[in-house]
Amino acid sequence: MRFIDEATIKVAGGHGGPGCISFRREKFIPRGGPDGGDGGDGGDVILEATVQLATLQDFRFRREYKSENGKHGSGANKAGYDGNDITIKIPVGTIIRDADTNEIIHDFVEDGEKWVAAHGGRGGKGNAHFVSSTFQAPKFAQDGEAGGVRHLKLELKLLADAAIIGFPNAGKSTLISRISAARPKIADYEFTTLTPNLGVVTLPEFQNFVVADIPGLIEGAHAGRGLGHSFLKHIERTRAFVHLLDGTKFLEDATADGEDSFERAIEELVRRYTVIRNELGLFNEELLHKPEIVVLNKLDVLESNADLVERARQALRSRIAGIRGVHPDAHEPYVISAATGAGIEPLIYAIYAPIRDARNGESKKIVTVAGQSPRGTVLPDDVSIRK
Ligand SMILES: Nc1nc2c(ncn2[C@@H]2O[C@H](COP(=O)(O)OP(=O)(O)OP(=O)(O)O)[C@@H](O)[C@H]2O)c(=O)[nH]1
Ligand SMILES: [Mg+2]
């Protein structure tokens, strides 16, 4: 469930400043010696790895990086200032290749690691440097060296920060296509998605995260039923998951005949929610401790019945707390339409919050229900799942 993000950039070190040709001129010293200072060195282009970035998106907008040139040397043996270095931040995990030969020239593995991608040219020597016992008055100085230029290919294996999980047909692929540039197949039948899709979700101020659309999970997935099993291991490495429920499937029926059918619809949703939680827990207990965001999708279908949607949301809210052992956040379950885009923006920020916290080295404060630890619920044997 990895895909490769790539970018090609040109980096150029600053040129060295030229050395200076100058002779000392002072009153009463008729023939002062040479005193031309050296030019400053050009700045370097430095790449620095950071855990704050997750993708190479920023390089779509800017592909050329040049650091500052060194300044001229001047008289009285004054050296020119060195040009400033520039530092470009890249995500940890980025591999650097020479774009011409494709050879790997650097591999960033640690936060804060720095590497000079293009050296600045050395400043030229001023004429004061060229004095010798037989050559007292050199009338020349060196030019600054040109800065190094390189074409680099940046490669990053993307790892999903968040996974969208749920039953087949819940609208997972529709959601990822709504919030990222990913364009997976979407269709009104189960198991449309056979392998995970990844997409980059972009937020203001160059913040972003990677989301994965996981093939539908069904009961028994932990033991290999359906398709989801081989992908559950990828969820282990994400920082949060979005648990998508198809809200219409049952609630539509609930409009038909009264309170009984409403209760049944809620039960059905809760059951499906529980089935997925159990599959996660049976696969790996740790998964139950990850931040989860519960979402009711396809609510455009029930747009004309806002009361029903709100009642269902409230009913599910309290049930989620009981099953998960962790209190819902203020808006859970998020009510959205992946198809129309309604409700998507607050959801994106809710997904991003635990990812941002993890990147900053903090873990999200999970508020557990009194006396419980995060968990799934063991279902009785006779529970049947309506498809
Ligand atoms: N009305 C409505 N339909 C939706 C919405 N989101 C998804 N759908 C429809 O639901 C069906 C399934 O959507 P997908 O995105 O393929 O579902 P999935 O969860 O990826 O399904 P699998 O890949 O089979 O697990 C498609 O016909 C979508 O058009 C929504 O918000 N509103
Ligand atoms: Mg799909």
CSV table of C-alpha atoms in Angstrom, one decimal, residues 191 214-218 221-222 224-233 235 283:
chain,number,residue,atom,x,y,z
A,191,PHE,CA,-15.7,-5.4,-3.7
A,214,ILE,CA,-8.9,0.0,1.9
A,215,PRO,CA,-10.9,-2.8,0.2
A,216,GLY,CA,-14.2,-3.5,2.0
A,217,LEU,CA,-14.0,-5.5,5.2
A,218,ILE,CA,-16.6,-8.2,6.1
A,221,ALA,CA,-11.8,-10.6,7.4
A,222,HIS,CA,-9.3,-11.2,10.2
A,224,GLY,CA,-9.0,-14.2,5.5
A,225,ARG,CA,-12.6,-13.8,4.4
A,226,GLY,CA,-13.2,-11.3,1.6
A,227,LEU,CA,-10.4,-9.1,0.5
A,228,GLY,CA,-9.6,-6.8,3.3
A,229,HIS,CA,-7.5,-9.2,5.3
A,230,SER,CA,-4.2,-8.8,3.5
A,231,PHE,CA,-4.6,-5.1,3.9
A,232,LEU,CA,-5.4,-5.0,7.5
A,233,LYS,CA,-1.6,-5.1,8.2
A,235,ILE,CA,-3.8,-0.2,8.8
A,283,PHE,CA,-6.5,-9.1,13.7
